PDB file of C-alpha atoms in Angstrom:
ATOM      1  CA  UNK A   5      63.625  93.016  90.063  1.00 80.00           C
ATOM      2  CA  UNK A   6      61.289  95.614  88.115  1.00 92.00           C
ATOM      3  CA  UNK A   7      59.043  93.876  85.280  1.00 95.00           C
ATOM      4  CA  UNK A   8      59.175  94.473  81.411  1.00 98.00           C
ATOM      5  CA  UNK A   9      57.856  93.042  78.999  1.00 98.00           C
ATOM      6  CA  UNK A  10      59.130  92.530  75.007  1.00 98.00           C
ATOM      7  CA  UNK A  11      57.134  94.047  72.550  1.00 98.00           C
ATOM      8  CA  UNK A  12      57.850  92.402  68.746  1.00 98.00           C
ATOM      9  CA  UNK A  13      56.867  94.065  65.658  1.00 97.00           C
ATOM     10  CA  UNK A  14      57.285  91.926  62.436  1.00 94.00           C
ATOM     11  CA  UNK A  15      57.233  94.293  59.635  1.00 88.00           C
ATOM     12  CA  UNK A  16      57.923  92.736  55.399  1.00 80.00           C
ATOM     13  CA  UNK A  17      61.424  93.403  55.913  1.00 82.00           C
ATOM     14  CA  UNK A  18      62.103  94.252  59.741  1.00 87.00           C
ATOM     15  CA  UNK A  19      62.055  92.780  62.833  1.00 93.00           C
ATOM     16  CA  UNK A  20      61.674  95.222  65.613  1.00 96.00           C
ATOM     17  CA  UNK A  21      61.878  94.419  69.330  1.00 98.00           C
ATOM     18  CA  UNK A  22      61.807  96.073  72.655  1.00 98.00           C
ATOM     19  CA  UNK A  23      62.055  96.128  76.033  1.00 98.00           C
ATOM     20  CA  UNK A  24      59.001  97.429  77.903  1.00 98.00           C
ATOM     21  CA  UNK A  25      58.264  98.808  81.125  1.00 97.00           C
ATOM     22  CA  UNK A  26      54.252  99.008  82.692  1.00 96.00           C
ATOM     23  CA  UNK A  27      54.615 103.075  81.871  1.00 96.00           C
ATOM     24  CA  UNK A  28      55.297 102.827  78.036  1.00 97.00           C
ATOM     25  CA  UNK A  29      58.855 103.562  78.332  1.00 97.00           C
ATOM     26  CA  UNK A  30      61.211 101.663  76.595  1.00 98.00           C
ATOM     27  CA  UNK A  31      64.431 100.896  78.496  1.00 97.00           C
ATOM     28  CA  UNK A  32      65.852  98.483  75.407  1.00 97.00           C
ATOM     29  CA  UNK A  33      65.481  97.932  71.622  1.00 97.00           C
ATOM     30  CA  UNK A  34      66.580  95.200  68.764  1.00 96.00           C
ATOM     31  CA  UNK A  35      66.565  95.636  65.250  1.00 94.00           C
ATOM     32  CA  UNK A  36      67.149  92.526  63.061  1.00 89.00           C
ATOM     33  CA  UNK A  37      65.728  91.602  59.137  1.00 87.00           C
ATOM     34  CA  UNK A  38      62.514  89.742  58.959  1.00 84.00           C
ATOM     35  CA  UNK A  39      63.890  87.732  55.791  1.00 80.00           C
ATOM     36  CA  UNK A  40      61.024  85.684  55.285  1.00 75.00           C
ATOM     37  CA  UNK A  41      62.482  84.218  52.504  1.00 77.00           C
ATOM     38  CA  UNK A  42      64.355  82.038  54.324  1.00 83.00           C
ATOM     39  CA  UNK A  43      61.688  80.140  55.503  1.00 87.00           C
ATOM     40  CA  UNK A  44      59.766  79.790  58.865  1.00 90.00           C
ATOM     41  CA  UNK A  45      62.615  77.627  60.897  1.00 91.00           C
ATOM     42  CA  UNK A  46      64.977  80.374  60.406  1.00 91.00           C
ATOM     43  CA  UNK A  47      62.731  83.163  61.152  1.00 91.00           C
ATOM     44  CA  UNK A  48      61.807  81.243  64.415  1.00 93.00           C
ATOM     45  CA  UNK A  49      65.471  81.144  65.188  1.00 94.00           C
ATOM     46  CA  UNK A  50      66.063  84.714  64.599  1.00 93.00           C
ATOM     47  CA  UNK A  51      63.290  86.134  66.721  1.00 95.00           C
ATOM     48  CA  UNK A  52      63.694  83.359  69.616  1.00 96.00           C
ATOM     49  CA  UNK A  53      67.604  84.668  69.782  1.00 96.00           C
ATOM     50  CA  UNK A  54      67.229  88.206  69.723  1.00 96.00           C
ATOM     51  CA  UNK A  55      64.259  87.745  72.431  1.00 97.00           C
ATOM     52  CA  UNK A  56      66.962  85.963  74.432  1.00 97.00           C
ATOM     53  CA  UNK A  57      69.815  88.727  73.980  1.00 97.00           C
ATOM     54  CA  UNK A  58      66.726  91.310  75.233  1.00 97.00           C
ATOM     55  CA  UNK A  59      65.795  88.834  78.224  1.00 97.00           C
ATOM     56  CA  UNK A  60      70.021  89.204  78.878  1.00 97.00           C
ATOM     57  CA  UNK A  61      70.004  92.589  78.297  1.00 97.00           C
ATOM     58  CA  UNK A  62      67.429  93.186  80.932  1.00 97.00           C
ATOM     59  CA  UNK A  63      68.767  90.926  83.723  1.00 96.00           C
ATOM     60  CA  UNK A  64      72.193  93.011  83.205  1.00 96.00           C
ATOM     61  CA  UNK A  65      69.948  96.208  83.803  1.00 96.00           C
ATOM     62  CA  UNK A  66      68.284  94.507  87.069  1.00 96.00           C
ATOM     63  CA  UNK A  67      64.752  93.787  85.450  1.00 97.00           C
ATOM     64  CA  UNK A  68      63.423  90.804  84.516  1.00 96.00           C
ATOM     65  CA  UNK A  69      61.191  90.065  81.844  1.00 97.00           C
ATOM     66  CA  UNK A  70      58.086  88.364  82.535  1.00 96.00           C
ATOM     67  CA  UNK A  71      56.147  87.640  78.854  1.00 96.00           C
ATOM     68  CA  UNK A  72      56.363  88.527  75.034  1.00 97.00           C
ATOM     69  CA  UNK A  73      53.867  90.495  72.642  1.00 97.00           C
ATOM     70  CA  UNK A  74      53.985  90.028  69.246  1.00 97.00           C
ATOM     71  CA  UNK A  75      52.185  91.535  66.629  1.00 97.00           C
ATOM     72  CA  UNK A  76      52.231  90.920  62.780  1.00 94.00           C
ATOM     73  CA  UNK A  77      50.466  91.580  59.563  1.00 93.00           C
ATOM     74  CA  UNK A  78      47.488  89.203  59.150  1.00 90.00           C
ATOM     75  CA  UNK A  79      44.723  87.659  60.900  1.00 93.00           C
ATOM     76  CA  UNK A  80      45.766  85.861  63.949  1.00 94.00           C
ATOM     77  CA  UNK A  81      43.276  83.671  66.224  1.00 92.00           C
ATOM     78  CA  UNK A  82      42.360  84.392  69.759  1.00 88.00           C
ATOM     79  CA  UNK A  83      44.468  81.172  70.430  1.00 88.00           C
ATOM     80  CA  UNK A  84      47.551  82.641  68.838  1.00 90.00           C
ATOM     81  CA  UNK A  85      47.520  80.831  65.850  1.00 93.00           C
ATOM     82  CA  UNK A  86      48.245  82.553  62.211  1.00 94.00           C
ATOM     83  CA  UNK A  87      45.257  81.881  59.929  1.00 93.00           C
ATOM     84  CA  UNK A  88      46.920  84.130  57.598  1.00 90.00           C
ATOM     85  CA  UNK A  89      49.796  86.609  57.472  1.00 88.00           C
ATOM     86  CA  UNK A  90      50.328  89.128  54.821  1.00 78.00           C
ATOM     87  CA  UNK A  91      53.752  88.834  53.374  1.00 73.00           C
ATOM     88  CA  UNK A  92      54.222  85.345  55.096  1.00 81.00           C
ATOM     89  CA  UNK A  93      52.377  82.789  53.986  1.00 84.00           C
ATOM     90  CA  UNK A  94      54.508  80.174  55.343  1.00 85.00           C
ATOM     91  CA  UNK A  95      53.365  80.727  58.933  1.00 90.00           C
ATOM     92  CA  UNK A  96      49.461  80.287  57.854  1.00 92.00           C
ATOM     93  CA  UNK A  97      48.667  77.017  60.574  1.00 92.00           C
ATOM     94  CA  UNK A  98      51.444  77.880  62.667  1.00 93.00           C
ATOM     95  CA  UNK A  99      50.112  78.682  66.444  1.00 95.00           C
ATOM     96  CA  UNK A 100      53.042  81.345  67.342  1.00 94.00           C
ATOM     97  CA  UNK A 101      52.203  81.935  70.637  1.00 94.00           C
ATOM     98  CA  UNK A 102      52.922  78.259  71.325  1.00 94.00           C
ATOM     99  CA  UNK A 103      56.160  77.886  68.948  1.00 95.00           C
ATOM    100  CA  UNK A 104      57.839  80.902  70.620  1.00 95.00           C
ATOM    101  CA  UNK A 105      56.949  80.254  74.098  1.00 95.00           C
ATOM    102  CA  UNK A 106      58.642  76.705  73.539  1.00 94.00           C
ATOM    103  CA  UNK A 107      61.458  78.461  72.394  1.00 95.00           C
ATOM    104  CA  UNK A 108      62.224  81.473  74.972  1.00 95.00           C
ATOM    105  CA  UNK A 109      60.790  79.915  78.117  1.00 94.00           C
ATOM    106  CA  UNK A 110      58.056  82.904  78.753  1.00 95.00           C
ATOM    107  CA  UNK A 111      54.411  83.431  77.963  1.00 95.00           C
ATOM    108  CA  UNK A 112      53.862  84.661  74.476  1.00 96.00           C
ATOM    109  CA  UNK A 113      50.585  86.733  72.765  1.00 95.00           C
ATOM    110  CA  UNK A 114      50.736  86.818  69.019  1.00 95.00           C
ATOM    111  CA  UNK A 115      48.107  88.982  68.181  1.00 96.00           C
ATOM    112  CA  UNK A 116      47.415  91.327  64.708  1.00 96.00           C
ATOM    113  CA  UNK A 117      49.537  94.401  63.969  1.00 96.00           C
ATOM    114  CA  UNK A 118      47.301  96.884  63.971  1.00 97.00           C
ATOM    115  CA  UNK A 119      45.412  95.536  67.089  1.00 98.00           C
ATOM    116  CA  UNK A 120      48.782  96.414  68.914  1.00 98.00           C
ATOM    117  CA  UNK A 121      49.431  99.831  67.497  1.00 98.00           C
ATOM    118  CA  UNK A 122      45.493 100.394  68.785  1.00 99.00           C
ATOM    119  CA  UNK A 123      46.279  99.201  72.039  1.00 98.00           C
ATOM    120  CA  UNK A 124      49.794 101.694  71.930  1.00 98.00           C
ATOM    121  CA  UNK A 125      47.671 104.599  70.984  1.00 99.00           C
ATOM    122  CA  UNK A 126      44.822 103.836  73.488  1.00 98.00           C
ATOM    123  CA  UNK A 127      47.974 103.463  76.304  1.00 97.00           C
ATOM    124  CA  UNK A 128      50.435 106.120  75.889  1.00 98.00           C
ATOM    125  CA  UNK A 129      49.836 107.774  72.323  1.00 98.00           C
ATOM    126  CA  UNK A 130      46.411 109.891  70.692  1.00 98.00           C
ATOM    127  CA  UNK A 131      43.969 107.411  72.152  1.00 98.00           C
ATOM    128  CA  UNK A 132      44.111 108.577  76.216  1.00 98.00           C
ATOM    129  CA  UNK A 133      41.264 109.404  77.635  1.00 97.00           C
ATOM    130  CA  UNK A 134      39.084 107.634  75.121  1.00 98.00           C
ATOM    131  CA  UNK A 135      36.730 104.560  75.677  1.00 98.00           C
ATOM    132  CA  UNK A 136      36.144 103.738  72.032  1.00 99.00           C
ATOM    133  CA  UNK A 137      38.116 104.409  68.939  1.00 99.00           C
ATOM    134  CA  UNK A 138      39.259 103.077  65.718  1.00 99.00           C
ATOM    135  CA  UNK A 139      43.153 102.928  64.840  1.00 99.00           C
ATOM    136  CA  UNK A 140      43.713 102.852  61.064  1.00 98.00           C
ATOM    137  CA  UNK A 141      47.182 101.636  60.131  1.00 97.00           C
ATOM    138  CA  UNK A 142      47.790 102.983  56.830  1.00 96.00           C
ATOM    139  CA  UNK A 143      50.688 102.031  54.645  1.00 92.00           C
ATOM    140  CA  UNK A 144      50.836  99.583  51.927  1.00 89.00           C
ATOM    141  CA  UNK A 145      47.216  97.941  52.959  1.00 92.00           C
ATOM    142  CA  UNK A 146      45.452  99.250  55.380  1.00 96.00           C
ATOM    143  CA  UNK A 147      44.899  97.509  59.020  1.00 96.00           C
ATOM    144  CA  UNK A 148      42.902  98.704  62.020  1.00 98.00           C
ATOM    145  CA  UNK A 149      42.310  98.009  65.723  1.00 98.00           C
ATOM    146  CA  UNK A 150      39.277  98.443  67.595  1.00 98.00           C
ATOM    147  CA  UNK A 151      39.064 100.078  71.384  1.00 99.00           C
ATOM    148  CA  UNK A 152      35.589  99.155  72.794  1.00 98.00           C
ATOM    149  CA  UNK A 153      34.709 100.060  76.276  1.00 98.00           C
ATOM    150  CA  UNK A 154      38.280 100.838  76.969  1.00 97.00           C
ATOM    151  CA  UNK A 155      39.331  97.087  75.666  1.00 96.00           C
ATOM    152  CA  UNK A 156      40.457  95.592  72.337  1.00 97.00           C
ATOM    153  CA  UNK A 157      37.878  94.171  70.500  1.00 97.00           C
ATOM    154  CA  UNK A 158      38.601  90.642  68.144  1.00 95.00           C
ATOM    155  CA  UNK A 159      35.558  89.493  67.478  1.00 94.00           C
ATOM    156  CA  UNK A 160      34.481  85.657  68.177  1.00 92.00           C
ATOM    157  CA  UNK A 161      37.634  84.356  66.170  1.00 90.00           C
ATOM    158  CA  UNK A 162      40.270  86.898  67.073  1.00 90.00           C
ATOM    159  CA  UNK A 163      39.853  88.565  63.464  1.00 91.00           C
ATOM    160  CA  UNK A 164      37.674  91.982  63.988  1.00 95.00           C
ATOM    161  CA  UNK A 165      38.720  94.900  62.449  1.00 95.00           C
ATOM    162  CA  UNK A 166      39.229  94.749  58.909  1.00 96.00           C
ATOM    163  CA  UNK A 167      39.074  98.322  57.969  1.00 98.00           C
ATOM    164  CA  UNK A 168      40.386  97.743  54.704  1.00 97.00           C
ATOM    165  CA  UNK A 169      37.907  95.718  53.240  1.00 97.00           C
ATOM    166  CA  UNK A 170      35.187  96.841  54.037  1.00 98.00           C
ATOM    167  CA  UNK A 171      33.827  97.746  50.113  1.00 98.00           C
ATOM    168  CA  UNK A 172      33.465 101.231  49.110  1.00 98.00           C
ATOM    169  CA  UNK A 173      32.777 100.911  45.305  1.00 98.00           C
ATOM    170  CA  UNK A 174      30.975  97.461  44.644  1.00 97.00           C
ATOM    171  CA  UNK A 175      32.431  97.119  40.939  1.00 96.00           C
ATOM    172  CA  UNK A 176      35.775  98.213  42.021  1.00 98.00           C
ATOM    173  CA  UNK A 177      39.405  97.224  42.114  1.00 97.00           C
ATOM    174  CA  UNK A 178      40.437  93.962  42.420  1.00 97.00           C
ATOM    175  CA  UNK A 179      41.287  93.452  45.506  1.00 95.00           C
ATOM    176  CA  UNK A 180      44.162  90.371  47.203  1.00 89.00           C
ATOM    177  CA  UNK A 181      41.501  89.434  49.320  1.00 91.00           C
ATOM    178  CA  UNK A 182      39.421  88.247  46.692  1.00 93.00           C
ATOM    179  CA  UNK A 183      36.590  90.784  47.028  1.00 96.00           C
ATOM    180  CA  UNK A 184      36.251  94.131  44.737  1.00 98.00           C
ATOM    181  CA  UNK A 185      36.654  97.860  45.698  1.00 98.00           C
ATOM    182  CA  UNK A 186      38.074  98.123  48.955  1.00 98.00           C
ATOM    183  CA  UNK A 187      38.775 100.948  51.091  1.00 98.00           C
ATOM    184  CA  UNK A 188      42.338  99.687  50.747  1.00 96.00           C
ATOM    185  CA  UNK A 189      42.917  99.732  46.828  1.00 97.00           C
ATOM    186  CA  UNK A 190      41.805 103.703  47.242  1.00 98.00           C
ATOM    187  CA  UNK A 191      43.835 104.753  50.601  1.00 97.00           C
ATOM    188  CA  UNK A 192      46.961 102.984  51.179  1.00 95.00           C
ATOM    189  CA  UNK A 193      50.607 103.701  50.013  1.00 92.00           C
ATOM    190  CA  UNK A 194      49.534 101.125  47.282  1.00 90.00           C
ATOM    191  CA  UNK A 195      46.673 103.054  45.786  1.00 93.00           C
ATOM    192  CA  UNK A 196      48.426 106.808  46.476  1.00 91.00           C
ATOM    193  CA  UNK A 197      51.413 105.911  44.424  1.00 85.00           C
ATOM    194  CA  UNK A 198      51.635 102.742  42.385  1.00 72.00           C
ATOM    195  CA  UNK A 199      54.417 104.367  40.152  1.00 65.00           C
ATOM    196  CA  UNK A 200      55.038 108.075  41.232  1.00 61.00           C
ATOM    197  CA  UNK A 201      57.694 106.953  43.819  1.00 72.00           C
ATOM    198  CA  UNK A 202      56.239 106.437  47.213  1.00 87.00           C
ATOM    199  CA  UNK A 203      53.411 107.930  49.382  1.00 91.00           C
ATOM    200  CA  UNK A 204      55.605 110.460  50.250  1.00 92.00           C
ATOM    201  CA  UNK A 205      56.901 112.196  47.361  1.00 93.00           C
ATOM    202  CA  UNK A 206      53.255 112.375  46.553  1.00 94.00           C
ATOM    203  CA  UNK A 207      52.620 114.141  49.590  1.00 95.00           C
ATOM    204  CA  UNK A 208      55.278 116.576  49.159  1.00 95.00           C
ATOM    205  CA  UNK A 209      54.255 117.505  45.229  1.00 95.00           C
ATOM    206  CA  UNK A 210      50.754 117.937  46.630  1.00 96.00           C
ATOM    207  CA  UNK A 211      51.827 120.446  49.689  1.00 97.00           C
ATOM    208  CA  UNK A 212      54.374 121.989  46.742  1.00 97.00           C
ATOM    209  CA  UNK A 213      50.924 123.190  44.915  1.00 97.00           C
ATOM    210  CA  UNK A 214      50.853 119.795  42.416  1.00 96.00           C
ATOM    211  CA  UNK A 215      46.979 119.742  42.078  1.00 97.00           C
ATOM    212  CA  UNK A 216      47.461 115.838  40.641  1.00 94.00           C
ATOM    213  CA  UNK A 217      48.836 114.965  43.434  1.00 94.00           C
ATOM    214  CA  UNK A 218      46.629 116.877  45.915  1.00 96.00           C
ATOM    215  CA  UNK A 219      43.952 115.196  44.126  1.00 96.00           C
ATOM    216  CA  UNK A 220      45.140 111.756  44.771  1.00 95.00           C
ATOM    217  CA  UNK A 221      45.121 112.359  48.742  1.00 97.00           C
ATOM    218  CA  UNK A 222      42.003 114.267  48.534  1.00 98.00           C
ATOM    219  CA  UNK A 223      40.363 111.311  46.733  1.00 98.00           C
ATOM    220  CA  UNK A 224      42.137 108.465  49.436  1.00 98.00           C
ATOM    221  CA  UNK A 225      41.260 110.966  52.330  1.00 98.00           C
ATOM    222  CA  UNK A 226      37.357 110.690  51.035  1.00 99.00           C
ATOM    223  CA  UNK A 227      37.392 106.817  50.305  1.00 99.00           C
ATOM    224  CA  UNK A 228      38.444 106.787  53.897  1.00 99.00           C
ATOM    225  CA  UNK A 229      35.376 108.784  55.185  1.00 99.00           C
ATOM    226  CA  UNK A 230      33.349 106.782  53.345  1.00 99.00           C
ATOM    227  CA  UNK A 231      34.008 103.931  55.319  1.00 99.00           C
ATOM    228  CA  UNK A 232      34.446 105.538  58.631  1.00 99.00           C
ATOM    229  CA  UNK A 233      31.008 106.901  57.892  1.00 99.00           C
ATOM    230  CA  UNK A 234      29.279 103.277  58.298  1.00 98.00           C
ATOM    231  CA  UNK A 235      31.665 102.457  60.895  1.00 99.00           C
ATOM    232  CA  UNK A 236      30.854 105.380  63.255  1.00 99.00           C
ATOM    233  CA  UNK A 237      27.135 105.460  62.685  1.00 99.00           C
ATOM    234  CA  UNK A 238      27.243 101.692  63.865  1.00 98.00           C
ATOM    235  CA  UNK A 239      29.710 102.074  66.896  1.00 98.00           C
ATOM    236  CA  UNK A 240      29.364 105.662  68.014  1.00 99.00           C
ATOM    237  CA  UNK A 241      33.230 106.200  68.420  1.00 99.00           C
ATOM    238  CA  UNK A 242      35.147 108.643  70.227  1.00 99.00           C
ATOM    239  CA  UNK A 243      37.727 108.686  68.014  1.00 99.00           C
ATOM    240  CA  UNK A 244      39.655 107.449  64.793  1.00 99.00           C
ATOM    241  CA  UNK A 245      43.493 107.634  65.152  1.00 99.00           C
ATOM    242  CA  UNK A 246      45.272 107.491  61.666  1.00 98.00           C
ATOM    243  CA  UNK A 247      48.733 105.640  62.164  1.00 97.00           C
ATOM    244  CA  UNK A 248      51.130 103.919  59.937  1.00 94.00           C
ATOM    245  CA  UNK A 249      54.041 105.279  56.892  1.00 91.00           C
ATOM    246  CA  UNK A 250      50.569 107.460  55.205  1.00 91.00           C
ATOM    247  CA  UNK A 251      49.635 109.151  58.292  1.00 90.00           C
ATOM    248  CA  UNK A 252      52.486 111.024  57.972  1.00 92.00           C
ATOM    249  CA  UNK A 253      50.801 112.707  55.608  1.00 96.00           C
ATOM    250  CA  UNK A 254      47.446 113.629  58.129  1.00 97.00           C
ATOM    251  CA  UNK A 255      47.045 116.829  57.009  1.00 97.00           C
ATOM    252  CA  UNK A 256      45.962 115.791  53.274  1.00 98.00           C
ATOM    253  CA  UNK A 257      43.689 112.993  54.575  1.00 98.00           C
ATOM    254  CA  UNK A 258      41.419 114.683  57.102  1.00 98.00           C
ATOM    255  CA  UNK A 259      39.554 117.160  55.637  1.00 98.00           C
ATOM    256  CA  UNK A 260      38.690 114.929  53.035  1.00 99.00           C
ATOM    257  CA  UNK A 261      37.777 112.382  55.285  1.00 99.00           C
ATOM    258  CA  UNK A 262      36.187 114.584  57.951  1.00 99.00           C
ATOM    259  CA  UNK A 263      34.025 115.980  54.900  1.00 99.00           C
ATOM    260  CA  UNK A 264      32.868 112.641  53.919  1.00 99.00           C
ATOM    261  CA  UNK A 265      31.893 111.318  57.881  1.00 99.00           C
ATOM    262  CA  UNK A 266      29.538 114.641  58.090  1.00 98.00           C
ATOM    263  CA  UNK A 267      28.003 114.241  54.794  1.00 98.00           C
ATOM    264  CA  UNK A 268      27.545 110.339  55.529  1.00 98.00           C
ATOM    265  CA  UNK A 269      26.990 109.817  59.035  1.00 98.00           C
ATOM    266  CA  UNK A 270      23.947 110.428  61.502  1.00 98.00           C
ATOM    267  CA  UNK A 271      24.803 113.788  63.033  1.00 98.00           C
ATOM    268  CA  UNK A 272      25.909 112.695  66.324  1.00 98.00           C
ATOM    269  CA  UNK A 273      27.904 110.024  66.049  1.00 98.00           C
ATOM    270  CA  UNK A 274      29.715 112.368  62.828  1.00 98.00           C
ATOM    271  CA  UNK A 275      29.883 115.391  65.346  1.00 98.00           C
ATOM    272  CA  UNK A 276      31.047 112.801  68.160  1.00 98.00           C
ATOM    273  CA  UNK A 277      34.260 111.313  66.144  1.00 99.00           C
ATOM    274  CA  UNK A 278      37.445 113.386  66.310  1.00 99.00           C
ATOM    275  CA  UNK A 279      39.779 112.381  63.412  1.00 99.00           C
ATOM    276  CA  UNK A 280      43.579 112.447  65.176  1.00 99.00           C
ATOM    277  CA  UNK A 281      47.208 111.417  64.466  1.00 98.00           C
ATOM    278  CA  UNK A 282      48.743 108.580  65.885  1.00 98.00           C
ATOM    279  CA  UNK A 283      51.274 109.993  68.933  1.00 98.00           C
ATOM    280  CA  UNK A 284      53.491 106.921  68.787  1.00 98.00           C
ATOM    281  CA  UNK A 285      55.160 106.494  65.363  1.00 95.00           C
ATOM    282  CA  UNK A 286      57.158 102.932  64.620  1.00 94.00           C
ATOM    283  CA  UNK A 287      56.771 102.364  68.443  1.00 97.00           C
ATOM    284  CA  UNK A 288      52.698 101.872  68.830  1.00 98.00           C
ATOM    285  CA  UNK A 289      53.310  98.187  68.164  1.00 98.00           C
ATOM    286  CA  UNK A 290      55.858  96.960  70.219  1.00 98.00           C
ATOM    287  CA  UNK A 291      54.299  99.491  73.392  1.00 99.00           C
ATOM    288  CA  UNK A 292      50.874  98.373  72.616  1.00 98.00           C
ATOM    289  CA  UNK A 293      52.358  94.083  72.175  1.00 98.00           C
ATOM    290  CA  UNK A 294      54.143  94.888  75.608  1.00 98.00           C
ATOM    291  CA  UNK A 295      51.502  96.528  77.023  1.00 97.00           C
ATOM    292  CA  UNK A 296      48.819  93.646  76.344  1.00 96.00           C
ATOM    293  CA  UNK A 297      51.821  91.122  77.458  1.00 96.00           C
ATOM    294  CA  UNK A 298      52.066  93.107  81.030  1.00 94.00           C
ATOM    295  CA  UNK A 299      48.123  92.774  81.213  1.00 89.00           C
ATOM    296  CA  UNK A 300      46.845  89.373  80.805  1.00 67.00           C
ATOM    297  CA  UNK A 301      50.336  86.927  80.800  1.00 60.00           C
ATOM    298  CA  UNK A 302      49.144  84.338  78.193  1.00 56.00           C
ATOM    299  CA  UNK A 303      49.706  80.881  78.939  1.00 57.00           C
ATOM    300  CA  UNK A 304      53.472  79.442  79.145  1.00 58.00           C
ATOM    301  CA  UNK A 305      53.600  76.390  77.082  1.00 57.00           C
TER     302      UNK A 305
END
């Protein structure tokens, strides 16, 4: 029987799942609501279930699935456990990897959201061929994943990465996290349109010739360079892939953002950095969760 893996993405409101294969091709997919306001014990037995129908699904196609990825908003230890998910805070303490495995019978990774969607990119989407790169996910906050030396870097707790808060005005915007002016309250779906609709009506007044709303994405586009800046003068990157609901929208961020990265960084690692849209879409997550799944089969409680 050929290998695949399930790739999980829990999104605020959906629950996406597929079925994986070692190439990036999905051969299977499950769509079910998050509802996290039913509490954790149902949640658990909505995601253990529809792994099972996918495990079912594959053994009627001939393959047999051999671990889980899953990735979700927040900041998730090395050991799988959730020191803190955004939109969730009932699974804070709860080691997911563990829980799940319990519950399906396979190895399970719980790892962030973004981290997968770099590790997606890096696979089969924008990121090929690169060594290093940075993978902003960009929608109501914004997330990242790191690519160093052709591997995903966490940091000593599993929590590298957080692009969004790293401060860009020091007397700035409140921000959830506690801290003041970051990247975040000036670049995410949040910031772009707090009453004007969603992200993307703004991005279609601003390509209709609406200079208020090309100013918004201008400004977010900059914020974003201004941050990448520091970033690429301390990593030297290849690359910085722009994913998630705002990258849509690519071709009102980078300019802005390439502008500020020349202006900011040292002149090679500025020259060095492409700035590139994610390839993958909704999919980076559950490819890149699968992929790191096939790789390194975490234990099986």
């Amino acid at each position: 029987m050929r290998s695949v893996c399930i790739g999980v993405d829990v999104g605020g409101t959906n629950l996406r799942l597929a079925l994986v294969d070692r190439e990036g091709g999905v051969v299977g997919r499950l769509h079910e609501c998050t509802d996290v306001d039913s509490g954790v014990a149902s949640f658990l037995t909505r995601l253990q279930a529809a792994v099972e129908r996918l495990k079912r699904e594959a053994e009627v196609m001939g393959r047999r699935v051999t671990a889980v990825g899953i990735g979700l908003p927040g900041l998730i230890s090395n050991d799988g456990v959730v020191r803190s998910c955004v939109n969730f805070s009932a699974l804070d303490g709860v080691n997911l990897s563990r829980v799940v495995s319990e519950g399906v019978a396979l190895p399970v990774l719980a790892l962030n959201d973004a981290n997968a969607c770099a590790i997606g990119e890096q696979r089969f989407g924008a990121g090929r061929g690169f060594r290093s790169s940075l993978t902003l996910t960009i929608g109501t906050g914004i997330g990242a994943g790191l690519i160093l030396d052709g591997r995903l870097w966490t940091g000593a707790d599993g929590v590298a990465g957080e692009f969004g808060h790293i401060t860009v005005e020091p007397d700035g915007r409140p921000c959830g996290c506690g801290n003041r002016g970051c990247v975040e309250q000036y670049a995410s779906a949040s910031a772009l349109s707090p009453q004007r609709g969603g992200a993307a009506a703004v991005a279609l007044r601003a390509r209709a010739g609406d200079r208020d709303a090309a100013a918004l994405f201008e400004k977010a586009g900059s914020y974003l360079g201004i941050a990448a800046a520091g970033v690429l003068n301390l990593l030297n990157l290849e690359a910085i892939i722009l994913g998630g609901g705002v990258a849509e929208s690519f071709d009102l961020l980078a300019a802005p953002m390439r502008r500020e990265i020349l202006a900011r960084s040292f002149a090679i690692p500025g020259a060095r950095a492409k700035i590139l849209k994610g390839a993958l879409g909704d999919d980076a997550g559950v490819l890149g969760a699968a992929a790191l799944a096939f790789d390194a089969p975490p234990p099986h409680y």
